XYZ file of C-alpha atoms in Angstrom:
286
model
C 123.653 109.222 83.640
C 125.336 105.807 84.014
C 126.419 105.090 87.492
C 129.421 102.709 87.606
C 130.046 100.061 90.408
C 133.492 100.977 92.250
C 135.103 97.490 92.957
C 135.914 98.620 96.325
C 132.380 99.438 97.289
C 130.926 96.030 96.410
C 131.143 92.968 98.656
C 132.622 90.088 96.864
C 133.383 86.466 97.840
C 136.989 86.977 98.449
C 137.598 83.786 96.754
C 139.883 83.965 93.848
C 138.292 81.050 91.880
C 134.624 80.532 91.816
C 132.797 78.317 89.269
C 129.680 76.539 88.387
C 129.875 72.739 89.530
C 127.618 70.197 87.760
C 126.878 66.924 89.388
C 124.829 63.823 89.137
C 123.337 63.836 92.576
C 122.990 66.164 95.623
C 125.587 65.521 98.156
C 126.582 67.307 101.458
C 130.095 68.303 100.274
C 128.766 70.244 97.207
C 126.184 71.770 99.248
C 128.781 73.003 101.836
C 131.118 74.249 98.957
C 128.249 76.243 97.607
C 127.041 77.737 100.915
C 130.566 78.658 102.014
C 131.068 80.653 98.830
C 133.560 78.315 97.001
C 131.121 77.914 94.053
C 129.048 80.536 92.150
C 126.327 77.713 91.369
C 125.799 74.032 91.887
C 123.894 72.385 88.939
C 122.321 68.903 89.356
C 121.689 67.555 86.009
C 118.474 65.640 85.299
C 117.489 65.960 89.007
C 113.891 65.704 88.374
C 113.337 62.471 86.243
C 113.078 63.184 82.545
C 110.212 60.702 82.070
C 108.317 62.946 84.659
C 109.106 66.259 83.382
C 106.792 66.585 80.580
C 103.771 65.036 82.583
C 104.773 67.355 85.519
C 104.801 70.491 83.129
C 101.328 69.821 81.549
C 100.028 69.432 85.073
C 101.664 72.524 86.652
C 100.556 74.706 83.639
C 96.901 73.769 84.285
C 97.132 75.413 87.776
C 94.731 78.193 88.217
C 96.653 80.341 90.623
C 99.194 81.905 88.160
C 99.656 85.504 88.302
C 102.285 88.231 87.916
C 104.268 89.411 91.199
C 102.083 92.057 92.816
C 105.359 94.010 93.515
C 106.674 93.752 89.836
C 103.521 93.854 87.649
C 105.406 94.989 84.695
C 107.788 92.191 84.658
C 106.614 89.139 82.647
C 106.929 86.455 85.184
C 104.021 84.720 86.727
C 104.123 82.559 90.002
C 101.584 80.309 91.607
C 101.358 81.867 95.225
C 101.832 85.241 96.656
C 105.399 85.342 98.062
C 106.650 86.955 101.237
C 108.589 89.631 99.397
C 105.245 91.016 97.903
C 103.747 91.871 101.261
C 105.725 95.021 101.540
C 104.048 97.623 103.680
C 100.555 95.988 103.358
C 98.769 94.368 106.162
C 96.196 92.998 103.667
C 98.922 91.234 101.485
C 100.729 89.951 104.655
C 97.583 88.330 105.848
C 96.854 87.010 102.511
C 100.243 85.468 102.314
C 99.799 83.643 105.674
C 96.259 82.579 104.944
C 97.079 81.031 101.482
C 100.654 79.486 102.359
C 99.467 76.052 103.617
C 96.766 75.867 100.919
C 99.366 76.838 98.324
C 101.600 74.013 99.450
C 98.945 71.560 99.333
C 97.509 72.623 96.019
C 100.928 72.216 94.316
C 101.403 68.771 96.134
C 98.127 67.760 94.737
C 98.899 68.927 91.169
C 101.780 66.231 91.080
C 99.986 63.391 92.898
C 100.592 60.508 93.099
C 104.248 61.583 92.321
C 106.566 63.572 94.429
C 106.676 67.248 93.330
C 109.986 68.746 92.500
C 109.804 70.868 95.527
C 108.968 67.986 97.992
C 111.799 65.920 96.405
C 114.266 68.556 97.260
C 112.950 68.992 100.718
C 112.991 65.356 101.397
C 116.679 65.023 100.026
C 117.843 68.094 101.898
C 116.197 66.650 105.267
C 118.309 63.399 104.706
C 121.586 65.194 103.797
C 121.778 68.099 106.235
C 122.766 66.776 109.742
C 121.335 69.639 111.746
C 117.876 68.954 109.966
C 115.456 71.580 108.305
C 112.475 73.449 108.946
C 110.064 76.078 107.510
C 111.299 79.639 108.157
C 109.403 81.333 110.787
C 109.124 85.219 111.204
C 105.808 85.934 112.789
C 104.871 82.645 114.419
C 102.901 81.675 111.295
C 103.475 78.883 108.628
C 105.139 80.529 105.637
C 104.974 79.367 102.022
C 107.347 76.901 100.627
C 107.526 76.349 96.829
C 106.151 78.127 93.918
C 105.689 77.306 90.053
C 106.968 80.149 87.884
C 106.078 80.856 84.155
C 108.368 83.178 82.219
C 106.195 84.724 79.320
C 107.822 85.045 75.991
C 109.898 88.029 75.150
C 110.409 89.033 78.868
C 113.416 89.149 80.972
C 113.802 88.803 84.729
C 116.029 91.934 85.097
C 119.209 91.931 87.371
C 118.263 91.760 91.224
C 118.802 90.454 94.535
C 116.675 88.365 96.697
C 117.375 89.426 100.497
C 115.225 88.084 103.179
C 116.288 90.888 105.698
C 115.144 93.620 103.297
C 111.871 91.836 102.938
C 111.429 91.638 106.596
C 112.141 95.386 106.978
C 109.770 96.141 104.210
C 106.858 93.999 105.829
C 104.218 95.897 108.067
C 104.963 93.799 111.043
C 108.161 93.243 112.672
C 109.457 89.859 113.767
C 107.596 88.448 116.543
C 110.819 86.604 117.899
C 114.431 87.043 117.584
C 116.084 85.544 114.333
C 119.574 84.254 113.946
C 121.105 86.130 111.105
C 121.220 84.387 107.668
C 124.700 83.702 106.252
C 123.395 82.830 102.780
C 120.035 82.971 101.243
C 120.141 80.239 98.680
C 117.772 80.100 95.499
C 116.750 76.675 94.641
C 115.243 76.278 90.963
C 114.067 73.218 89.273
C 113.555 73.536 85.460
C 110.641 71.710 83.922
C 110.384 73.171 80.526
C 113.295 75.485 79.356
C 112.682 78.021 76.664
C 113.759 77.046 72.946
C 115.607 80.298 72.735
C 117.179 82.181 75.420
C 116.140 82.066 79.098
C 119.657 81.626 80.410
C 120.428 82.297 84.032
C 123.041 85.063 84.746
C 124.901 85.352 88.016
C 127.301 88.137 89.022
C 129.954 88.186 91.770
C 128.431 91.217 93.164
C 126.435 91.582 96.454
C 125.715 95.185 96.904
C 124.252 96.665 100.119
C 120.688 98.007 100.156
C 122.196 101.568 99.933
C 124.573 100.653 97.109
C 121.722 98.820 95.287
C 119.758 102.136 95.129
C 122.648 103.966 93.307
C 122.406 101.366 90.534
C 118.700 100.838 90.414
C 116.902 100.718 87.017
C 114.178 103.343 87.298
C 112.163 102.095 84.321
C 110.632 99.264 86.633
C 108.352 99.639 89.328
C 110.044 97.152 91.564
C 112.732 99.227 93.218
C 115.137 96.393 93.494
C 115.961 96.074 90.001
C 119.504 96.858 89.022
C 120.340 98.666 85.692
C 122.481 96.080 83.780
C 124.320 98.830 82.187
C 126.034 99.622 85.470
C 127.187 95.843 85.740
C 130.298 93.972 84.401
C 129.895 90.888 82.434
C 128.071 88.078 84.496
C 130.347 85.807 86.322
C 128.268 82.738 85.246
C 125.844 82.159 82.433
C 123.817 78.974 82.541
C 121.537 77.599 80.005
C 119.222 75.185 81.998
C 117.895 71.883 80.670
C 114.754 70.051 81.477
C 114.929 68.357 84.773
C 117.944 70.353 86.221
C 118.323 71.718 89.706
C 120.294 74.586 90.044
C 121.368 76.445 93.470
C 123.075 79.733 93.858
C 123.439 82.591 96.454
C 120.357 84.735 95.784
C 122.144 87.654 97.554
C 124.399 87.771 94.382
C 122.981 89.931 91.612
C 121.213 87.489 89.006
C 118.809 87.847 86.267
C 117.237 85.458 83.393
C 117.566 86.468 79.806
C 114.559 87.042 77.519
C 113.255 83.701 76.078
C 111.326 82.491 73.124
C 109.444 79.419 72.375
C 108.256 78.810 75.738
C 106.460 79.027 78.179
C 109.772 78.601 80.357
C 108.580 76.905 83.472
C 110.130 76.137 86.683
C 109.636 75.908 90.521
C 111.569 77.548 93.160
C 111.967 78.169 96.799
C 114.479 79.764 99.135
C 116.899 77.995 101.511
C 118.320 79.661 104.498
C 121.940 78.913 105.808
C 123.190 79.965 109.168
C 126.066 77.660 109.638
C 126.810 74.050 109.294
C 125.628 73.317 112.739
C 122.296 75.252 112.217
C 119.176 73.775 110.572
C 118.464 74.923 107.048
C 115.082 76.937 106.558
C 112.843 77.063 103.641
C 110.335 79.655 102.250
C 108.880 81.510 99.226
């Protein structure tokens, strides 16, 4: 049976006109517009220099740590380091996450040496731009991972889903060891090094279902319970075909997906950015 989304039951932005803004450089006003919901996505064209993209792609593809997400092994996306969302209910995975976090950061950094990695470039620029500063997210008093490389296998899609830190925290085997200010927005930052020849478009919907609402429209054929059945969704509010070197930022709480691709591998780097208000520091994690 197909479950349809009732418009009154799904949280929307409340903003009549949302768009994808393309800019040449990362500036504060654009970041604020994105985080305050006035944009559905912010795209910085040629963010990572074109002359470095191909060299960086070759270096990253040599990385030995690529594996599929432990929580979504039937989805053809591989990443370089275990992410926090994969630790659900497992002390062993949580400990592995924290033990490998800093070595994973260093390993990616060394992969791009002597050049600045795409993730480090973004971190440095946000630190310069955001007046309240930035720091690595802290849930259990231990260093979290920031930045992963991702390979999208040919013929696979990344199905519609949300990324919500609060749900990942509730799924973790250990509650936070201190109080956490509530996130207003969890922003996904993606830097594209090698787009697919065919397909691989990023889709973003103007829907942010609650945990309960998401369960009602779950796609049961996937092992990961966070996947949404796209048959229950309207057309995406934005469809973006990335180019090599692009940085694309968007609210990861919105349902989003990546269409199947061919002529890959489709290669990118990503991290999350937490927003708690313009007078609060931004936080990073993966």
